[in-house]
């Protein structure tokens, strides 16, 4: 379908063309240097019907790629053809080509100039060079777009003026033409999304720049969480990117850590998965510390140097674990490595007489300390005060006394025999 646009403003006519011969529906062009070409569509470099203000409000912003940062010809590109004699060509075609060239060189600056020289935002006095200018709302109504879009161009020009790249508004009058900056710097000043000016938008823009992407892309995603959710649910790659981003954010966001931990704890399947992964991680850590530290921890809790054979076996298993892809299940491999190394530790203890004796002595002391602690925690005062005494309690204590007496006798005989 071909869309014919009304001509809002045109480039200079050929000297052979009389204003009376202008195509029907086109306005007589004003004198200009050619930097002030028509705006077929505000954010695009292609012909598109002008949107009404209501329609524009419901229409997604066009990408900044749309005619704004037109790529420069590569060094290997052929030299441009020599311009033909315009006297033999249709003046409308000539005007379109000239307008296209202006926009290709200047991008969004072409439209920003129209706004800068014609718009006087509310609150500014209508005097001096601003006497004939109109409000952003009036300009938007004439353009058939939203005032917000007009103000985005206005703000882009304002920032560029602060940097000395373009003149200030005060020196511009309606119809004035100036030399415009190149298109490749336009995106440094213009944002196509209203949210970019908020604190949240600025944070998103800064993060996007740190990741090496244009802020408008990140802002578009942030403004459409439903679309983001759909992409995560449907695409494993997107889900993986989201997972990585959440993990990075949780490092600096304690509140998010708490929310994620709570969500996992309340979901049985996730809770089991976390427990399984934690167990696997502990087992891998056990094997890794033997390789890195060269020491083993015996069942009784002693720390001794690892035999060379045991350490070599631990290194072999650890190398297999480290070679697993992120998508591979490590639990089974971790279990096998742990059981193997654990068995070798027990074997090393049994084969070393001195270590074996020390291991058993340590285990005995550990059990004795636990029993002593438990007995010390008995509170006889409560038994007497609350009348909770039962005959079974006395029988258990008497049995315990007999066991302790037997244990003492055995130890005394062992001492005498040695």
CSV table of C-alpha atoms in Angstrom, one decimal:
chain,number,residue,atom,x,y,z
A,1,UNK,CA,0.0,0.0,0.0
A,2,UNK,CA,1.3,3.4,-0.9
A,3,UNK,CA,0.9,6.2,1.7
A,4,UNK,CA,1.0,9.8,0.5
A,5,UNK,CA,2.0,12.3,3.0
A,6,UNK,CA,1.0,16.0,3.2
A,7,UNK,CA,4.0,18.2,2.7
A,8,UNK,CA,4.6,20.1,5.9
A,9,UNK,CA,7.8,21.9,4.8
A,10,UNK,CA,9.9,21.6,1.8
A,11,UNK,CA,13.5,22.2,0.6
A,12,UNK,CA,14.3,24.9,-1.9
A,13,UNK,CA,12.8,24.6,-5.3
A,14,UNK,CA,14.8,24.4,-8.5
A,15,UNK,CA,15.4,27.8,-10.0
A,16,UNK,CA,13.4,26.7,-13.0
A,17,UNK,CA,10.3,25.9,-11.0
A,18,UNK,CA,7.7,28.6,-10.4
A,19,UNK,CA,5.7,28.5,-7.2
A,20,UNK,CA,2.5,28.4,-9.1
A,21,UNK,CA,3.7,25.1,-10.6
A,22,UNK,CA,4.1,23.4,-7.2
A,23,UNK,CA,2.3,20.1,-7.0
A,24,UNK,CA,-1.2,20.2,-5.7
A,25,UNK,CA,-1.4,19.8,-2.0
A,26,UNK,CA,2.2,21.0,-1.4
A,27,UNK,CA,3.1,24.3,0.2
A,28,UNK,CA,5.3,26.9,-1.4
A,29,UNK,CA,8.8,26.2,0.1
A,30,UNK,CA,10.5,28.8,2.2
A,31,UNK,CA,14.1,29.8,1.4
A,32,UNK,CA,16.4,27.4,3.2
A,33,UNK,CA,19.9,26.0,3.0
A,34,UNK,CA,18.7,22.5,2.6
A,35,UNK,CA,19.2,21.5,6.3
A,36,UNK,CA,15.5,21.8,6.9
A,37,UNK,CA,14.0,19.0,5.1
A,38,UNK,CA,10.5,17.7,5.6
A,39,UNK,CA,9.7,15.3,8.4
A,40,UNK,CA,7.9,12.3,6.8
A,41,UNK,CA,7.7,10.7,10.3
A,42,UNK,CA,9.1,12.0,13.5
A,43,UNK,CA,11.2,9.0,14.6
A,44,UNK,CA,11.6,7.2,11.3
A,45,UNK,CA,13.4,7.8,8.0
A,46,UNK,CA,10.7,6.2,6.0
A,47,UNK,CA,7.3,7.4,4.7
A,48,UNK,CA,4.7,6.8,7.3
A,49,UNK,CA,1.3,8.4,8.0
A,50,UNK,CA,1.2,11.0,10.7
A,51,UNK,CA,-0.4,9.8,13.9
A,52,UNK,CA,-3.0,11.7,15.8
A,53,UNK,CA,-2.2,12.6,19.4
A,54,UNK,CA,-4.5,10.0,20.7
A,55,UNK,CA,-3.2,7.3,18.3
A,56,UNK,CA,0.4,8.3,19.2
A,57,UNK,CA,-0.3,7.7,22.8
A,58,UNK,CA,-1.3,4.1,22.1
A,59,UNK,CA,1.5,3.4,19.6
A,60,UNK,CA,4.8,2.0,20.7
A,61,UNK,CA,7.8,4.3,20.3
A,62,UNK,CA,9.8,3.6,17.2
A,63,UNK,CA,13.3,2.2,17.7
A,64,UNK,CA,16.1,4.6,17.7
A,65,UNK,CA,17.5,2.5,14.8
A,66,UNK,CA,14.7,3.9,12.6
A,67,UNK,CA,16.5,6.4,10.5
A,68,UNK,CA,18.2,8.2,13.4
A,69,UNK,CA,21.7,6.7,13.3
A,70,UNK,CA,22.1,6.0,9.6
A,71,UNK,CA,25.3,4.2,9.1
A,72,UNK,CA,28.1,6.0,7.2
A,73,UNK,CA,29.3,4.4,4.0
A,74,UNK,CA,32.2,2.0,4.5
A,75,UNK,CA,35.7,2.8,3.3
A,76,UNK,CA,35.2,0.1,0.6
A,77,UNK,CA,31.9,1.5,-0.6
A,78,UNK,CA,31.9,2.8,-4.2
A,79,UNK,CA,32.2,6.5,-4.8
A,80,UNK,CA,28.8,8.2,-5.1
A,81,UNK,CA,27.6,8.7,-8.6
A,82,UNK,CA,27.8,12.2,-10.1
A,83,UNK,CA,24.6,14.1,-9.6
A,84,UNK,CA,22.5,14.4,-12.8
A,85,UNK,CA,21.3,17.6,-14.2
A,86,UNK,CA,18.2,18.5,-12.2
A,87,UNK,CA,16.8,20.5,-15.1
A,88,UNK,CA,15.8,17.3,-16.8
A,89,UNK,CA,14.2,15.7,-13.7
A,90,UNK,CA,10.8,16.0,-11.9
A,91,UNK,CA,11.3,18.7,-9.3
A,92,UNK,CA,9.4,16.6,-6.7
A,93,UNK,CA,11.9,13.8,-7.1
A,94,UNK,CA,14.7,16.3,-6.8
A,95,UNK,CA,13.2,17.7,-3.6
A,96,UNK,CA,12.7,14.2,-2.1
A,97,UNK,CA,16.3,13.3,-2.8
A,98,UNK,CA,17.6,16.5,-1.3
A,99,UNK,CA,15.5,16.0,1.8
A,100,UNK,CA,16.7,12.5,2.1
A,101,UNK,CA,20.3,13.6,2.0
A,102,UNK,CA,19.7,16.2,4.7
A,103,UNK,CA,18.1,13.6,6.9
A,104,UNK,CA,20.8,11.0,6.2
A,105,UNK,CA,23.4,13.4,7.3
A,106,UNK,CA,21.7,14.9,10.3
A,107,UNK,CA,19.2,12.3,11.5
A,108,UNK,CA,17.0,13.5,14.4
A,109,UNK,CA,18.7,16.9,14.5
A,110,UNK,CA,16.5,17.9,11.5
A,111,UNK,CA,13.4,17.5,13.6
A,112,UNK,CA,15.0,18.8,16.7
A,113,UNK,CA,15.8,22.1,14.9
A,114,UNK,CA,12.1,22.5,13.9
A,115,UNK,CA,11.1,22.1,17.5
A,116,UNK,CA,13.9,24.3,18.9
A,117,UNK,CA,13.1,27.3,16.6
A,118,UNK,CA,9.3,27.0,16.9
A,119,UNK,CA,8.5,25.9,20.4
A,120,UNK,CA,8.2,28.0,23.5
A,121,UNK,CA,7.4,25.7,26.5
A,122,UNK,CA,4.8,27.0,29.0
A,123,UNK,CA,6.2,29.4,31.5
A,124,UNK,CA,8.4,31.3,29.1
A,125,UNK,CA,7.4,34.9,28.2
A,126,UNK,CA,6.3,35.5,24.6
A,127,UNK,CA,8.8,38.2,23.9
A,128,UNK,CA,11.9,38.7,21.8
A,129,UNK,CA,12.7,35.8,19.6
A,130,UNK,CA,10.0,33.7,21.4
A,131,UNK,CA,7.2,36.1,20.4
A,132,UNK,CA,6.1,34.0,17.4
A,133,UNK,CA,6.8,30.6,18.9
A,134,UNK,CA,4.1,28.3,20.1
A,135,UNK,CA,3.7,26.0,23.1
A,136,UNK,CA,4.7,22.4,22.9
A,137,UNK,CA,1.1,21.4,23.1
A,138,UNK,CA,0.1,23.6,20.1
A,139,UNK,CA,3.1,22.5,18.1
A,140,UNK,CA,2.1,18.8,18.8
A,141,UNK,CA,-1.4,19.5,17.7
A,142,UNK,CA,-0.2,20.9,14.4
A,143,UNK,CA,2.2,18.0,14.0
A,144,UNK,CA,-0.4,15.3,14.9
A,145,UNK,CA,1.7,13.8,17.7
A,146,UNK,CA,1.9,14.0,21.5
A,147,UNK,CA,3.4,17.0,23.4
A,148,UNK,CA,5.6,14.5,25.2
A,149,UNK,CA,7.3,13.5,22.0
A,150,UNK,CA,7.8,17.2,21.1
A,151,UNK,CA,9.4,17.8,24.5
A,152,UNK,CA,11.8,14.9,24.1
A,153,UNK,CA,13.2,16.6,21.0
A,154,UNK,CA,13.2,19.9,22.9
A,155,UNK,CA,15.2,18.4,25.8
A,156,UNK,CA,17.6,16.7,23.5
A,157,UNK,CA,18.4,20.1,21.9
A,158,UNK,CA,18.6,21.7,25.3
A,159,UNK,CA,21.3,19.2,26.4
A,160,UNK,CA,23.2,19.6,23.2
A,161,UNK,CA,23.1,23.4,23.6
A,162,UNK,CA,24.5,23.1,27.1
A,163,UNK,CA,27.4,21.2,25.6
A,164,UNK,CA,27.9,23.9,22.9
A,165,UNK,CA,27.0,21.6,20.1
A,166,UNK,CA,24.0,23.6,18.9
A,167,UNK,CA,22.8,27.2,19.5
A,168,UNK,CA,20.6,28.1,22.5
A,169,UNK,CA,16.9,28.6,21.9
A,170,UNK,CA,17.1,32.3,22.4
A,171,UNK,CA,19.0,32.9,19.2
A,172,UNK,CA,16.7,30.7,17.0
A,173,UNK,CA,13.7,32.1,15.3
A,174,UNK,CA,11.0,30.3,13.3
A,175,UNK,CA,12.4,29.3,9.9
A,176,UNK,CA,16.1,29.8,10.9
A,177,UNK,CA,18.6,27.3,9.4
A,178,UNK,CA,21.9,26.4,10.9
A,179,UNK,CA,24.6,23.8,10.3
A,180,UNK,CA,23.5,20.7,12.2
A,181,UNK,CA,25.6,18.1,14.0
A,182,UNK,CA,26.1,14.6,12.5
A,183,UNK,CA,23.5,11.9,13.0
A,184,UNK,CA,25.9,9.7,14.9
A,185,UNK,CA,25.8,12.0,18.0
A,186,UNK,CA,22.0,12.2,18.1
A,187,UNK,CA,21.5,9.2,20.3
A,188,UNK,CA,23.8,10.7,22.9
A,189,UNK,CA,21.1,13.3,23.6
A,190,UNK,CA,17.8,11.9,22.6
A,191,UNK,CA,15.7,9.3,24.4
A,192,UNK,CA,12.5,8.0,22.9
A,193,UNK,CA,11.0,7.0,26.3
A,194,UNK,CA,9.5,9.2,29.0
A,195,UNK,CA,10.7,6.9,31.7
A,196,UNK,CA,14.3,7.7,31.1
A,197,UNK,CA,14.1,11.0,33.0
A,198,UNK,CA,12.9,9.3,36.3
A,199,UNK,CA,15.4,8.1,38.9
A,200,UNK,CA,14.5,4.6,38.0
A,201,UNK,CA,15.0,5.3,34.3
A,202,UNK,CA,18.3,6.9,34.9
A,203,UNK,CA,19.5,3.8,36.9
A,204,UNK,CA,18.3,1.5,34.1
A,205,UNK,CA,20.0,3.7,31.5
A,206,UNK,CA,23.3,3.7,33.5
A,207,UNK,CA,23.2,-0.1,33.8
A,208,UNK,CA,22.4,-0.5,30.1
A,209,UNK,CA,25.4,1.7,29.2
A,210,UNK,CA,27.6,-0.4,31.5
A,211,UNK,CA,26.5,-3.5,29.6
A,212,UNK,CA,27.2,-1.9,26.3
A,213,UNK,CA,23.7,-1.6,25.0
A,214,UNK,CA,21.5,1.4,24.2
A,215,UNK,CA,19.4,2.6,27.2
A,216,UNK,CA,16.2,2.7,25.1
A,217,UNK,CA,16.3,-1.1,24.7
A,218,UNK,CA,16.6,-1.6,28.5
A,219,UNK,CA,13.9,1.0,29.2
A,220,UNK,CA,11.6,-0.7,26.7
A,221,UNK,CA,12.0,-4.0,28.6
A,222,UNK,CA,11.5,-2.4,32.0
A,223,UNK,CA,8.3,-0.8,30.8
A,224,UNK,CA,6.8,-4.1,29.7
A,225,UNK,CA,7.3,-6.7,32.5
A,226,UNK,CA,4.6,-8.9,31.0
A,227,UNK,CA,6.6,-9.3,27.8
A,228,UNK,CA,9.7,-10.0,29.9
A,229,UNK,CA,7.9,-12.7,31.8
A,230,UNK,CA,6.6,-14.3,28.6
A,231,UNK,CA,10.1,-14.4,27.1
A,232,UNK,CA,11.6,-15.9,30.3
A,233,UNK,CA,8.9,-18.6,30.4
A,234,UNK,CA,9.2,-19.4,26.7
A,235,UNK,CA,13.0,-19.1,26.0
A,236,UNK,CA,15.7,-21.0,28.0
A,237,UNK,CA,18.3,-18.4,26.9
A,238,UNK,CA,16.3,-15.5,28.2
A,239,UNK,CA,15.6,-17.5,31.4
A,240,UNK,CA,19.4,-18.0,31.8
A,241,UNK,CA,20.1,-14.3,31.3
A,242,UNK,CA,17.4,-13.5,33.9
A,243,UNK,CA,18.9,-16.0,36.4
A,244,UNK,CA,22.4,-14.5,36.0
A,245,UNK,CA,21.1,-11.0,36.5
A,246,UNK,CA,19.1,-11.9,39.6
A,247,UNK,CA,22.2,-13.6,41.1
A,248,UNK,CA,24.3,-10.5,40.4
A,249,UNK,CA,21.7,-8.2,41.9
A,250,UNK,CA,21.3,-10.4,45.0
A,251,UNK,CA,25.0,-9.8,45.9
A,252,UNK,CA,24.2,-6.2,46.6
A,253,UNK,CA,20.5,-6.4,47.5
A,254,UNK,CA,19.9,-8.1,50.9
A,255,UNK,CA,16.1,-7.5,50.6
A,256,UNK,CA,16.0,-9.5,47.4
A,257,UNK,CA,18.1,-12.2,49.0
A,258,UNK,CA,15.5,-12.5,51.7
A,259,UNK,CA,12.6,-12.6,49.3
A,260,UNK,CA,14.2,-15.2,47.2
A,261,UNK,CA,15.1,-17.4,50.2
A,262,UNK,CA,11.6,-17.1,51.5
A,263,UNK,CA,10.1,-18.0,48.1
A,264,UNK,CA,12.3,-21.1,47.9
A,265,UNK,CA,11.6,-22.1,51.5
A,266,UNK,CA,7.8,-22.0,50.8
A,267,UNK,CA,8.1,-24.1,47.6
A,268,UNK,CA,8.6,-27.8,48.4
A,269,UNK,CA,10.2,-28.8,45.1
A,270,UNK,CA,12.6,-25.8,45.2
A,271,UNK,CA,13.4,-26.6,48.9
A,272,UNK,CA,14.3,-30.2,48.0
A,273,UNK,CA,16.4,-29.1,45.0
A,274,UNK,CA,18.3,-26.6,47.1
A,275,UNK,CA,19.0,-29.2,49.8
A,276,UNK,CA,20.2,-31.6,47.1
A,277,UNK,CA,22.5,-29.1,45.6
A,278,UNK,CA,23.8,-28.0,49.0
A,279,UNK,CA,24.6,-31.6,49.8
A,280,UNK,CA,26.5,-32.0,46.5
A,281,UNK,CA,28.4,-28.8,47.0
A,282,UNK,CA,29.5,-29.9,50.5
A,283,UNK,CA,30.7,-33.2,49.1
A,284,UNK,CA,32.6,-31.5,46.3
A,285,UNK,CA,34.1,-29.1,48.9
A,286,UNK,CA,35.3,-32.0,51.0
A,287,UNK,CA,37.2,-33.5,48.0
A,288,UNK,CA,38.5,-30.1,46.9
A,289,UNK,CA,40.0,-29.2,50.3
A,290,UNK,CA,41.9,-32.5,50.3
A,291,UNK,CA,43.4,-31.5,46.9
A,292,UNK,CA,44.2,-27.9,47.8
A,293,UNK,CA,45.3,-28.3,51.4
A,294,UNK,CA,46.8,-31.8,51.2
A,295,UNK,CA,45.1,-32.8,54.5
A,296,UNK,CA,42.2,-35.1,55.5
A,297,UNK,CA,39.7,-34.9,58.3
A,298,UNK,CA,39.1,-38.3,59.9
A,299,UNK,CA,35.7,-39.5,61.1
A,300,UNK,CA,36.6,-38.6,64.6
A,301,UNK,CA,37.5,-35.1,63.6
A,302,UNK,CA,41.3,-35.3,63.4
A,303,UNK,CA,43.2,-33.3,60.7
A,304,UNK,CA,46.2,-35.2,59.3
A,305,UNK,CA,48.3,-35.1,56.2
A,306,UNK,CA,46.7,-37.0,53.3
A,307,UNK,CA,48.6,-40.0,51.9
A,308,UNK,CA,49.9,-39.5,48.3
A,309,UNK,CA,47.6,-42.2,46.9
A,310,UNK,CA,44.5,-40.6,48.5
A,311,UNK,CA,45.4,-37.1,47.3
A,312,UNK,CA,45.9,-38.4,43.7
A,313,UNK,CA,42.5,-40.1,43.7
A,314,UNK,CA,40.9,-36.9,45.0
A,315,UNK,CA,42.5,-34.9,42.2
A,316,UNK,CA,41.2,-37.3,39.6
A,317,UNK,CA,37.7,-37.0,40.9
A,318,UNK,CA,37.9,-33.3,41.2
A,319,UNK,CA,39.1,-32.9,37.6
A,320,UNK,CA,36.1,-34.8,36.4
A,321,UNK,CA,33.7,-32.6,38.4
A,322,UNK,CA,35.3,-29.4,37.1
A,323,UNK,CA,34.9,-30.6,33.5
A,324,UNK,CA,31.1,-30.9,33.9
A,325,UNK,CA,29.0,-28.4,32.0
A,326,UNK,CA,26.6,-26.2,33.9
A,327,UNK,CA,23.7,-28.1,32.4
A,328,UNK,CA,25.0,-31.5,33.7
A,329,UNK,CA,23.8,-32.9,37.0
A,330,UNK,CA,26.7,-32.9,39.4
A,331,UNK,CA,25.0,-34.7,42.3
A,332,UNK,CA,25.8,-38.3,41.2
A,333,UNK,CA,29.4,-37.5,40.4
A,334,UNK,CA,29.8,-35.6,43.7
A,335,UNK,CA,28.4,-38.6,45.6
A,336,UNK,CA,30.8,-41.0,43.9
A,337,UNK,CA,33.8,-38.8,44.5
A,338,UNK,CA,32.8,-38.3,48.2
A,339,UNK,CA,32.2,-42.0,48.9
A,340,UNK,CA,35.5,-43.0,47.2
A,341,UNK,CA,37.6,-40.5,49.0
A,342,UNK,CA,35.8,-41.2,52.3
A,343,UNK,CA,36.6,-44.9,51.9
A,344,UNK,CA,40.2,-44.1,51.3
A,345,UNK,CA,40.3,-42.0,54.4
A,346,UNK,CA,38.9,-44.8,56.5
A,347,UNK,CA,41.4,-47.2,54.9
A,348,UNK,CA,44.3,-44.8,55.7
A,349,UNK,CA,43.2,-44.7,59.3
A,350,UNK,CA,43.0,-48.4,59.7
A,351,UNK,CA,46.4,-49.0,58.0
A,352,UNK,CA,48.2,-46.6,60.4
A,353,UNK,CA,48.4,-48.2,63.9
A,354,UNK,CA,49.2,-45.0,65.7
A,355,UNK,CA,46.5,-43.1,63.8
A,356,UNK,CA,44.0,-45.9,64.4
A,357,UNK,CA,44.6,-45.8,68.2
A,358,UNK,CA,44.4,-42.0,68.3
A,359,UNK,CA,41.2,-42.1,66.2
A,360,UNK,CA,39.5,-44.5,68.6
A,361,UNK,CA,40.7,-42.5,71.6
A,362,UNK,CA,39.3,-39.3,70.1
A,363,UNK,CA,35.9,-41.0,69.4
A,364,UNK,CA,35.7,-42.3,73.0
A,365,UNK,CA,36.4,-38.8,74.4
A,366,UNK,CA,33.9,-37.3,72.1
A,367,UNK,CA,31.2,-39.8,73.2
A,368,UNK,CA,32.1,-39.2,76.9
A,369,UNK,CA,31.9,-35.5,76.5
A,370,UNK,CA,28.5,-35.7,74.9
A,371,UNK,CA,27.2,-38.0,77.7
A,372,UNK,CA,28.6,-35.8,80.4
A,373,UNK,CA,26.9,-32.7,78.8
A,374,UNK,CA,23.6,-34.5,78.6
A,375,UNK,CA,23.7,-35.6,82.2
A,376,UNK,CA,24.7,-32.1,83.4
A,377,UNK,CA,21.6,-30.7,81.7
A,378,UNK,CA,19.3,-32.7,83.9
A,379,UNK,CA,17.5,-30.4,86.3
A,380,UNK,CA,16.5,-32.3,89.4
A,381,UNK,CA,14.9,-29.2,91.0
A,382,UNK,CA,12.2,-29.2,88.4
A,383,UNK,CA,11.5,-32.9,89.1
A,384,UNK,CA,10.9,-32.3,92.7
A,385,UNK,CA,8.9,-29.0,92.4
A,386,UNK,CA,6.6,-30.0,89.5
A,387,UNK,CA,6.0,-33.6,90.7
A,388,UNK,CA,6.8,-35.0,87.3
A,389,UNK,CA,8.7,-38.0,88.8
A,390,UNK,CA,7.9,-41.4,87.5
A,391,UNK,CA,9.3,-44.8,88.4
A,392,UNK,CA,10.6,-45.3,84.9
A,393,UNK,CA,13.0,-42.4,85.4
A,394,UNK,CA,14.6,-44.0,88.5
A,395,UNK,CA,15.0,-47.3,86.6
A,396,UNK,CA,16.7,-45.7,83.7
A,397,UNK,CA,19.1,-43.9,86.0
A,398,UNK,CA,19.9,-47.1,87.9
A,399,UNK,CA,20.6,-48.9,84.5
A,400,UNK,CA,22.9,-45.9,83.6
A,401,UNK,CA,24.7,-46.2,86.9
A,402,UNK,CA,25.4,-49.9,86.3
A,403,UNK,CA,26.7,-49.1,82.8
A,404,UNK,CA,29.0,-46.4,84.1
A,405,UNK,CA,30.3,-48.7,86.8
A,406,UNK,CA,31.0,-51.5,84.2
A,407,UNK,CA,32.8,-49.0,82.0
A,408,UNK,CA,34.9,-47.8,84.9
A,409,UNK,CA,35.8,-51.4,85.9
A,410,UNK,CA,36.8,-52.2,82.3
A,411,UNK,CA,39.1,-49.2,82.1
A,412,UNK,CA,40.7,-50.0,85.4
A,413,UNK,CA,41.5,-53.5,84.2
A,414,UNK,CA,42.9,-52.2,81.0
A,415,UNK,CA,45.1,-49.8,83.0
A,416,UNK,CA,46.4,-52.6,85.2
A,417,UNK,CA,47.1,-54.9,82.3
A,418,UNK,CA,49.1,-52.2,80.5
